[in-house]
GROMACS .gro file of C-alpha atoms in nm:
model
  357
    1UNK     CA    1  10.417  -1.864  -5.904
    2UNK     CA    2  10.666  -1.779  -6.222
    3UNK     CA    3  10.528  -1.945  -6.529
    4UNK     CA    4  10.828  -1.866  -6.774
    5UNK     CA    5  11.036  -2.105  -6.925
    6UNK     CA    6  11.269  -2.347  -6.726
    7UNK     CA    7  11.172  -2.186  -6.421
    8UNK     CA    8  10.849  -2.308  -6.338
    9UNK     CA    9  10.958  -2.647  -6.202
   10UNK     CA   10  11.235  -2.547  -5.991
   11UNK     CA   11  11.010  -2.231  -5.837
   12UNK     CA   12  10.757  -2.532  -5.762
   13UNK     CA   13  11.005  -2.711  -5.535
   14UNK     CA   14  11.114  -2.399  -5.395
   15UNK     CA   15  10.812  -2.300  -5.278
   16UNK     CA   16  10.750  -2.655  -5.191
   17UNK     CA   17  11.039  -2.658  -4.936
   18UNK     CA   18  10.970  -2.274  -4.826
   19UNK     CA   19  10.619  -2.393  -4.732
   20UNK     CA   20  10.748  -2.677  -4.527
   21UNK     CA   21  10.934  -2.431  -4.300
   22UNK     CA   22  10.658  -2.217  -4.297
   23UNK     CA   23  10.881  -1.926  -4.476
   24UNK     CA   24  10.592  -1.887  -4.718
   25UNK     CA   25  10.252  -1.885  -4.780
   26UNK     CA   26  10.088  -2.234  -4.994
   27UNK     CA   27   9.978  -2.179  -5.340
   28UNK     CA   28   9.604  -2.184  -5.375
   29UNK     CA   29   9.482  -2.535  -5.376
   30UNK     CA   30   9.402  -2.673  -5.758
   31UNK     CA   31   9.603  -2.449  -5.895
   32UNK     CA   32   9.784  -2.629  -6.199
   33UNK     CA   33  10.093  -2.519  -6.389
   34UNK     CA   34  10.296  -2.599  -6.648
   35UNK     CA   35  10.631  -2.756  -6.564
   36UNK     CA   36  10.802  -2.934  -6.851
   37UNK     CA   37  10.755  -2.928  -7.225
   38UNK     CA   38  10.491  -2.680  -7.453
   39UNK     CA   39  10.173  -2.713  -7.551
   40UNK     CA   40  10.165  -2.787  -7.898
   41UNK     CA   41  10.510  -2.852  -7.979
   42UNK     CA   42  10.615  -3.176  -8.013
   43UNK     CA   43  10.962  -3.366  -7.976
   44UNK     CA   44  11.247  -3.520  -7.801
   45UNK     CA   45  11.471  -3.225  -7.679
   46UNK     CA   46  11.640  -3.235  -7.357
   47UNK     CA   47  11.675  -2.905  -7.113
   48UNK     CA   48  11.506  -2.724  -6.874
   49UNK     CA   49  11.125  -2.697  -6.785
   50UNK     CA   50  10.920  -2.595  -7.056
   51UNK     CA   51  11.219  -2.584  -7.296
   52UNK     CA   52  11.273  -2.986  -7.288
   53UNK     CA   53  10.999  -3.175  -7.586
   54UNK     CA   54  10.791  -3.482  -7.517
   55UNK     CA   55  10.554  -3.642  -7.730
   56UNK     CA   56  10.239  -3.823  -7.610
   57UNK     CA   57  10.404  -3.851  -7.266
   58UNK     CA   58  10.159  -4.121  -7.115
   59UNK     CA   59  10.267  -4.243  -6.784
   60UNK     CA   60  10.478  -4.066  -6.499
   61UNK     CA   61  10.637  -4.182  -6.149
   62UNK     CA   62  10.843  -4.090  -5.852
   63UNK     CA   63  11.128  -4.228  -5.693
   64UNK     CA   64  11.070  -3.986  -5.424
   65UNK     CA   65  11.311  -3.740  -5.544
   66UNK     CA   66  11.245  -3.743  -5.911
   67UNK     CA   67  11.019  -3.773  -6.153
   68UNK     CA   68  11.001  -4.055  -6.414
   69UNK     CA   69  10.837  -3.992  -6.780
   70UNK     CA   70  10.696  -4.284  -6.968
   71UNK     CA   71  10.753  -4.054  -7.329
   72UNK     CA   72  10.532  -4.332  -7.540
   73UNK     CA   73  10.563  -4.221  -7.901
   74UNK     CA   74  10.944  -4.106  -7.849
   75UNK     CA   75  10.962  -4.460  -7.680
   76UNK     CA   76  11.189  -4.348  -7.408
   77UNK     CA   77  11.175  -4.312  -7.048
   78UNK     CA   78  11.270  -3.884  -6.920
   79UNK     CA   79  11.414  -3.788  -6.584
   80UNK     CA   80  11.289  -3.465  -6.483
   81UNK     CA   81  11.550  -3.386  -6.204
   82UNK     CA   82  11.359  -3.195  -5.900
   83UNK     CA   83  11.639  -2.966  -5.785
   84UNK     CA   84  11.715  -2.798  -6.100
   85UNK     CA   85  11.345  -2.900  -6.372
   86UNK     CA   86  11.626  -3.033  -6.564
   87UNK     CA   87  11.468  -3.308  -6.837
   88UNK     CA   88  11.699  -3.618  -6.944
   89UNK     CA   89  11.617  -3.877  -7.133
   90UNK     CA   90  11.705  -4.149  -6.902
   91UNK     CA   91  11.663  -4.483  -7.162
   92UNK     CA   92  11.565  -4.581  -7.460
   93UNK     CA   93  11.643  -4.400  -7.803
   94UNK     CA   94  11.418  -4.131  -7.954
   95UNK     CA   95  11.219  -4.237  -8.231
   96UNK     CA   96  11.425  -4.582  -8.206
   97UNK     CA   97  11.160  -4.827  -8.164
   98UNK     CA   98  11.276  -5.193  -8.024
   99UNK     CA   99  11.328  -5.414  -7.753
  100UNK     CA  100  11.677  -5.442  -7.668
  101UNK     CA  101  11.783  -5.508  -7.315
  102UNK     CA  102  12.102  -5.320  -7.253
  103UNK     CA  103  12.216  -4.968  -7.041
  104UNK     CA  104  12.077  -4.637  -7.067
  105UNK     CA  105  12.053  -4.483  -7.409
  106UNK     CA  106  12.141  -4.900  -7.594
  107UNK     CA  107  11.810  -5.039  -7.431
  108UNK     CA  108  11.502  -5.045  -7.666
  109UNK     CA  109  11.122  -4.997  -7.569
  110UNK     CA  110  10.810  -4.993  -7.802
  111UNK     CA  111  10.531  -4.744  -7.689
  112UNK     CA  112  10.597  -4.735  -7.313
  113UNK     CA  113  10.272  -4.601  -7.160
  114UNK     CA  114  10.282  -4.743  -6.818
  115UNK     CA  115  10.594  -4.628  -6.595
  116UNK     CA  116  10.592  -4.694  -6.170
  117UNK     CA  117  10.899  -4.756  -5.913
  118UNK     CA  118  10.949  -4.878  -5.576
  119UNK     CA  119  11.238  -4.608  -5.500
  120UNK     CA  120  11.523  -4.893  -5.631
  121UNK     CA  121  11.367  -4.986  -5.965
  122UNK     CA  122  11.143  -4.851  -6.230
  123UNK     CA  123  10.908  -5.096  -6.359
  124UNK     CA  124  10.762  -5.028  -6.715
  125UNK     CA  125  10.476  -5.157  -6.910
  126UNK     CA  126  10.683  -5.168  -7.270
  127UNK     CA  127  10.288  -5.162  -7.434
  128UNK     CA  128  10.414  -5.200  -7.763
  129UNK     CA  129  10.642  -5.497  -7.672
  130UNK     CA  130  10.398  -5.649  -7.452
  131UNK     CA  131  10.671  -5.682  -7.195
  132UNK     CA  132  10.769  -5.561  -6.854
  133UNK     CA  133  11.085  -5.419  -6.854
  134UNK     CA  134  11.263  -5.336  -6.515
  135UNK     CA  135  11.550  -4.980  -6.500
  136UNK     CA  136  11.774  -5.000  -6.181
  137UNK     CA  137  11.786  -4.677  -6.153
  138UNK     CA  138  12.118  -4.611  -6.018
  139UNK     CA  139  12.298  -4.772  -6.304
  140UNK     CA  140  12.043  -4.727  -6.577
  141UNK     CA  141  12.035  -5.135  -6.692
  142UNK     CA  142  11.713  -5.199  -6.820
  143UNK     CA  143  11.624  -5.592  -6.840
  144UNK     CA  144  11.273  -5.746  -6.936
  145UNK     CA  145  11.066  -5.916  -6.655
  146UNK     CA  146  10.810  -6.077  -6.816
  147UNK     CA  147  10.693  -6.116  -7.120
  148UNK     CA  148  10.839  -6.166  -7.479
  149UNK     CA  149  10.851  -5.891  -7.753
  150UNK     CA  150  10.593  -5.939  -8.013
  151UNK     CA  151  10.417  -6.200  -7.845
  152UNK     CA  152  10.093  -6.119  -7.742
  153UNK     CA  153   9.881  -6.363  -7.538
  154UNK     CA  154   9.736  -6.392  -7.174
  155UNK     CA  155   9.927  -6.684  -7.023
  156UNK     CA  156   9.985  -6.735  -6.655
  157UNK     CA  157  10.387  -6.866  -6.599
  158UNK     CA  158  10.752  -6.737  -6.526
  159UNK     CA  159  10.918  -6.462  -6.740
  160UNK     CA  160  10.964  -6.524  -7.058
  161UNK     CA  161  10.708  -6.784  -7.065
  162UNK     CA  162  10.439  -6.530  -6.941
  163UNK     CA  163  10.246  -6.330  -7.260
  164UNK     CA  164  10.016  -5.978  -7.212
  165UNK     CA  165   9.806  -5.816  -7.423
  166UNK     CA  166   9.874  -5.420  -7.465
  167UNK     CA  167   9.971  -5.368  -7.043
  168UNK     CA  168   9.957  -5.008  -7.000
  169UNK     CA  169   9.906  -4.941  -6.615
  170UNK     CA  170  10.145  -5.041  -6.342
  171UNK     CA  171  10.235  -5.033  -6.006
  172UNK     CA  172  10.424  -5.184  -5.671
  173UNK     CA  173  10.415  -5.266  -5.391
  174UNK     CA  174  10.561  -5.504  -5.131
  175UNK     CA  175  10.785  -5.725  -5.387
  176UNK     CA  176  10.518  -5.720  -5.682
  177UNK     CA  177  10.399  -5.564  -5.956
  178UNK     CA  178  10.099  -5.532  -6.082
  179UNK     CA  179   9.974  -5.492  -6.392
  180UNK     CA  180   9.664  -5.367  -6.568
  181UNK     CA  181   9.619  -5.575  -6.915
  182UNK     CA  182   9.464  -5.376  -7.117
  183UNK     CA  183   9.297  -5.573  -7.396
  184UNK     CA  184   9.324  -5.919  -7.197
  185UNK     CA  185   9.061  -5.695  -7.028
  186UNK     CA  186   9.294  -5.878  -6.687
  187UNK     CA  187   9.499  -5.786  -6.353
  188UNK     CA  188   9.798  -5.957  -6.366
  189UNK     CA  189  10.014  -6.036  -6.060
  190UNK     CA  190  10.373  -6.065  -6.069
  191UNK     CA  191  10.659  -6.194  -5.798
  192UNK     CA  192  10.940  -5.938  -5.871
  193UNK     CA  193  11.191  -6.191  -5.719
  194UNK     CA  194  11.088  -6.513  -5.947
  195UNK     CA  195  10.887  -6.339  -6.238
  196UNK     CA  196  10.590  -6.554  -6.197
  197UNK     CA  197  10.298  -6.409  -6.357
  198UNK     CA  198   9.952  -6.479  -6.255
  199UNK     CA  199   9.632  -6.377  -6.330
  200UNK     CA  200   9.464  -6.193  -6.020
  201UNK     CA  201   9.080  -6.079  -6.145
  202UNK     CA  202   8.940  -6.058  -6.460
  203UNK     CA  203   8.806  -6.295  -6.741
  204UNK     CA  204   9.098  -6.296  -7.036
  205UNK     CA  205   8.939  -6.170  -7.325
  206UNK     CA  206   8.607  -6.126  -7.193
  207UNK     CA  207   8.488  -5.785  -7.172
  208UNK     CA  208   8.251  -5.713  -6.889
  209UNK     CA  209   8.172  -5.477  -6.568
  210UNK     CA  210   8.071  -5.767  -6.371
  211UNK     CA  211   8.210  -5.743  -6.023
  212UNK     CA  212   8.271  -6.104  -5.841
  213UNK     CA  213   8.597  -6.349  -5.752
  214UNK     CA  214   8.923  -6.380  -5.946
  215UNK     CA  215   8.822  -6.471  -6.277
  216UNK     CA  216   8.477  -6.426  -6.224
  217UNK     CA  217   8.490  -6.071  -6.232
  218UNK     CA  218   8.514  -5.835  -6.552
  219UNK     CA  219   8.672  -5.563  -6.657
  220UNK     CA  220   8.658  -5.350  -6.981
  221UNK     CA  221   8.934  -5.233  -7.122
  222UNK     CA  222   9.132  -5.112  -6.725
  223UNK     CA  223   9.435  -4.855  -6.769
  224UNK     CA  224   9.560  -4.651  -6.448
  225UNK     CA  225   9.614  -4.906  -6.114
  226UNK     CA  226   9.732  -4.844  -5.766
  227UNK     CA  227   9.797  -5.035  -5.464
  228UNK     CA  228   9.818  -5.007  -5.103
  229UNK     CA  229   9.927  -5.345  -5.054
  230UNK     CA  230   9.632  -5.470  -4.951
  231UNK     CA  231   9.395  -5.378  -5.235
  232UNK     CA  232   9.435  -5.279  -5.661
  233UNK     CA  233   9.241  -4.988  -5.774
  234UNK     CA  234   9.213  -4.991  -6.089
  235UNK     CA  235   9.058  -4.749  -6.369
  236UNK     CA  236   8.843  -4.956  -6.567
  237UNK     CA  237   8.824  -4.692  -6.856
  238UNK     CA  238   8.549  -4.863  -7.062
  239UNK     CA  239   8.325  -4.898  -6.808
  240UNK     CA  240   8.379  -4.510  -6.705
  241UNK     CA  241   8.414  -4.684  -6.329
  242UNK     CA  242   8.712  -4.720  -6.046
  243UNK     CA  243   8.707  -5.088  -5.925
  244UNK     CA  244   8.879  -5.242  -5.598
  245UNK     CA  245   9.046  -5.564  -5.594
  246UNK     CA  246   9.105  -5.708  -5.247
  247UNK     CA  247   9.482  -5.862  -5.318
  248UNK     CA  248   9.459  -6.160  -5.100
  249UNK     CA  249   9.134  -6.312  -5.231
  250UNK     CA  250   9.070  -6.161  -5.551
  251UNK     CA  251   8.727  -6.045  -5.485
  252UNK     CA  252   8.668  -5.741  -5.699
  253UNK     CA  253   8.385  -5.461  -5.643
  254UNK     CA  254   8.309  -5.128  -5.818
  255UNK     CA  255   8.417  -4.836  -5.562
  256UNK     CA  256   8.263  -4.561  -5.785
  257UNK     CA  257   8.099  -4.435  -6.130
  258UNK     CA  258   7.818  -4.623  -6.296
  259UNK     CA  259   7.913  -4.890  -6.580
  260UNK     CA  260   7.781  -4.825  -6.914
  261UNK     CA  261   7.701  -4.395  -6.790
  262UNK     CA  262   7.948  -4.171  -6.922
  263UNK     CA  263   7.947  -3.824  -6.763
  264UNK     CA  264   8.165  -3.563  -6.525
  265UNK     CA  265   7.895  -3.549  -6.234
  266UNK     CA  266   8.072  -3.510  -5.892
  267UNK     CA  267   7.916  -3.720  -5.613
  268UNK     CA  268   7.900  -4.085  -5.393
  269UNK     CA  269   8.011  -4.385  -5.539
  270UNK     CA  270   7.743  -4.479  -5.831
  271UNK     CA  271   7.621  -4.159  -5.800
  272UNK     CA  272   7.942  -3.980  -5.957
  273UNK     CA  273   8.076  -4.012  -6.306
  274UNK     CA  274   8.343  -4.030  -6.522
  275UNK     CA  275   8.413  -4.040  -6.930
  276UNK     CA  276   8.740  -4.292  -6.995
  277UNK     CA  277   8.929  -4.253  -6.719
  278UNK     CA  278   9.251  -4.384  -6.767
  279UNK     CA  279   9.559  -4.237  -6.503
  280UNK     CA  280   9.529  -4.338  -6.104
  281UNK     CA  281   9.743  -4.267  -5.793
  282UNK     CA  282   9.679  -4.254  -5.468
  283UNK     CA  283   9.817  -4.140  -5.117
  284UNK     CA  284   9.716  -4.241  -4.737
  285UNK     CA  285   9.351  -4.140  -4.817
  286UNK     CA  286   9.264  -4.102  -5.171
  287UNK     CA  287   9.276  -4.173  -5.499
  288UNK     CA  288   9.352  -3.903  -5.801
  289UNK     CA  289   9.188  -4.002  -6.117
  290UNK     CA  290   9.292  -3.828  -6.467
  291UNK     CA  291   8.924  -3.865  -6.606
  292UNK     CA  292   9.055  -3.864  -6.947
  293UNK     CA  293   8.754  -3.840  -7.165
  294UNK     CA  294   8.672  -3.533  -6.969
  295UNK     CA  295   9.012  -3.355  -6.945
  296UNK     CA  296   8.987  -3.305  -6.611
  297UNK     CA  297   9.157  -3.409  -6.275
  298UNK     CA  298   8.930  -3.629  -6.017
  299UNK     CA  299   8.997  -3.698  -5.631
  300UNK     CA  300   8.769  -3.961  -5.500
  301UNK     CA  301   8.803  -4.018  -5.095
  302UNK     CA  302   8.869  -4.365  -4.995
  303UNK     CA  303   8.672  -4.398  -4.715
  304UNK     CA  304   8.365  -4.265  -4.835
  305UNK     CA  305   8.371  -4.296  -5.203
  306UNK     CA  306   8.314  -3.921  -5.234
  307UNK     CA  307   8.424  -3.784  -5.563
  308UNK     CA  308   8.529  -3.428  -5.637
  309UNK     CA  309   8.694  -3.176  -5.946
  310UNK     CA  310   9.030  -3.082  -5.862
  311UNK     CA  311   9.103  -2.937  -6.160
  312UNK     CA  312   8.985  -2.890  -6.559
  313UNK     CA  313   8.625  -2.830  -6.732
  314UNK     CA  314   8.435  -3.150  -6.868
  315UNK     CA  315   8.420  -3.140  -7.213
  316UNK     CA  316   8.681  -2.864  -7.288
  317UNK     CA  317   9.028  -2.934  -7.386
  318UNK     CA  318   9.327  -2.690  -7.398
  319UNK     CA  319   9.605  -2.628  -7.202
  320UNK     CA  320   9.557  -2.306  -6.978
  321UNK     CA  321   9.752  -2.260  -6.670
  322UNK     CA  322   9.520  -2.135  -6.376
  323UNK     CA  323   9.326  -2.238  -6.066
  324UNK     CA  324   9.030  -2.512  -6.048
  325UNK     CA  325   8.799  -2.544  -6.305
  326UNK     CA  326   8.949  -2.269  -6.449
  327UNK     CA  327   9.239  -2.480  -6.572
  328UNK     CA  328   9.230  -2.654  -6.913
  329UNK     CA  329   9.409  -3.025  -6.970
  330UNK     CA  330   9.439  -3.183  -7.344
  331UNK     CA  331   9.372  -3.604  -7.283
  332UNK     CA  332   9.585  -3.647  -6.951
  333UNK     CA  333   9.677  -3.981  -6.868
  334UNK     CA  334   9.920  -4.059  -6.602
  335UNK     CA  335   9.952  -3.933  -6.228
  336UNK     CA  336  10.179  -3.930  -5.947
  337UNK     CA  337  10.209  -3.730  -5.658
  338UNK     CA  338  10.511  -3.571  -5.486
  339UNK     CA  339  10.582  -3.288  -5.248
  340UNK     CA  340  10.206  -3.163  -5.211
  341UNK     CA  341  10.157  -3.174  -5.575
  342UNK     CA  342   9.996  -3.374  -5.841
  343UNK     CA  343  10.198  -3.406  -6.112
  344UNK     CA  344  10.056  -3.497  -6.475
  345UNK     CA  345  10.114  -3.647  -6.816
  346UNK     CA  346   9.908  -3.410  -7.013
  347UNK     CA  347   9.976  -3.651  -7.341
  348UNK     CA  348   9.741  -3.451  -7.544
  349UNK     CA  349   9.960  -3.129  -7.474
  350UNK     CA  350  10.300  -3.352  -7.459
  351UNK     CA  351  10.331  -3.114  -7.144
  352UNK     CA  352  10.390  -3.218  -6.779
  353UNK     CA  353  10.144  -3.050  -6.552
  354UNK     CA  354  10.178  -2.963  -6.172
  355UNK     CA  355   9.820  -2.948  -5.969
  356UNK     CA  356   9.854  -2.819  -5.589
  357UNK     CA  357   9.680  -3.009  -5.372
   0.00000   0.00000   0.00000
């Protein structure tokens, strides 16, 4: 695959299409290249592939076409377009920290980490705001959800009368949103329709790794979160584990990893481990894990808890492009999957990483 400039993204979905037709052969499983920004160079320019700038790019979703960048200390949301690797910034202001409500370039966010979409709407997780902030995406208006700027709390009700505590993941699914509050050490519920916010597991303000019912279970500090629309997964970073919350009754168990054990072994359920892992997606079958603490990329099967390295070294950051283990990440965050690869918020590298799966 080309790995200069611009052209790395586009010759990604190329191949991507080629492969569908069977014009081509696949690109070696795991192998991971860079598609958008530099290593090492940060900033807020707009262009092509690995001539656009991010900085501390944290969270990242798909509309199914595109992809979305949550570009946390530039406080904007990017478009990376896939036909052409062209980056945009698609709201917010660089550097112009807020919380306006407005269209495009006039709206305001505050350290957006958490970024998701349900192919209509982007929902965000405005971390520095508190807030949830929703972007049509067609027209670019950006309103707030739930929440109010500046007010931090953990109170159940409707919109504005809702308060989080440093959200950072989010996802959707099925006319809600769900929401991983961070240092209410809480998932949150909400009905996309009415903004009611409720709490769905977790103790507010109550560290723990205890595993039980609604707000008998704890969590310790949970980041990344998926759903399938019948349970939450959700990277519970300080407790190095990957819990499961079963939607409809809250009940919450750990799926895999070992609370309180920080380590990069591979393995089956318990038996594998992880160091702070904070970015989680998933597809039909599994669940990718950016096992942050270790700079590396994680798959875990869903059926049988089995957890594998896709990609990266435990313990060694960089930022090299190349196949497996052989690959080097710098604290990457967010995930999201499109076309047959994994795509990556490498914040640490303010880079945006492709892994073949």
């Amino acid at each position: 695959m080309i790995k200069n400039h611009g052209m790395v993204w586009l010759m990604v979905v190329i191949a991507t299409a080629l492969v569908s037709c069977g014009k081509v052969e696949e690109d070696a499983a795991n192998t991971v290249t860079t598609v958008a920004g530099y290593a090492g160079y940060t900033g807020t320019v707009d262009g092509v592939g690995t001539a656009a700038r991010f900085d501390y790019p944290y969270g990242i979703t798909t509309d199914g076409t595109n992809l979305f960048v949550a570009d946390a200390n530039n406080n904007t949301i990017r478009q990376i377009i896939a036909s052409t690797g062209t980056v945009t910034t698609f709201a917010g202001t660089a550097s112009a920290s807020g919380s306006a409500d407005g269209t495009g370039t006039a709206a305001r966010f505050k350290h957006p980490e958490g970024i998701t979409s349900d192919g209509t709407n982007l929902y965000v997780a405005d971390t520095g705001n508190n807030t949830i902030r929703q972007i049509v995406i067609s027209t670019k208006v950006v309103t707030t959800l739930a929440g109010v700027a500046g007010a931090v709390g953990t109170a159940d009700g409707t919109r504005t009368a809702a308060r989080f505590n440093y959200p950072t993941g989010i996802t959707t699914h099925g006319g809600y949103v769900y929401v991983a509050d961070t240092d209410s050490h809480t998932i949150r519920k909400i009905v996309i329709s009415s903004g009611v916010v409720a709490t769905l597991a977790g103790t507010a303000g109550t560290a723990g790794s205890a595993d039980g019912t609604g707000t008998g279970a704890q969590f310790n500090y949970p980041y990344g979160i998926a759903s399938d629309g019948t349970y939450v997964y959700v990277a519970d970073a300080n407790n190095n584990t990957i819990r499961k919350v079963v939607i409809t009754s809250g009940i919450v168990t750990t799926l895999t990893g070992a609370a309180g054990s920080i380590g990069s072994s591979d393995g089956t359920g318990t038996a594998a481990l992880f160091n702070f892992p904070v970015g989680l997606t998933m597809d039909d079958s599994n669940l990718y894990i950016a096992d942050t603490g270790n700079n590396t990329i994680r798959q875990i099967v869903i059926s049988s808890g089995v957890v594998t390295t896709l990609a990266g070294a435990a313990g060694t950051a960089g930022s090299t492009d190349n196949t497996g283990s052989d690959a080097r990440f710098n604290y990457p965050t967010g995930l999201t999957e499109l076309g047959g690869y994994l795509f990556v918020a490498d914040a640490g590298n303010s880079t945006i990483r492709a892994v073949k799966l």
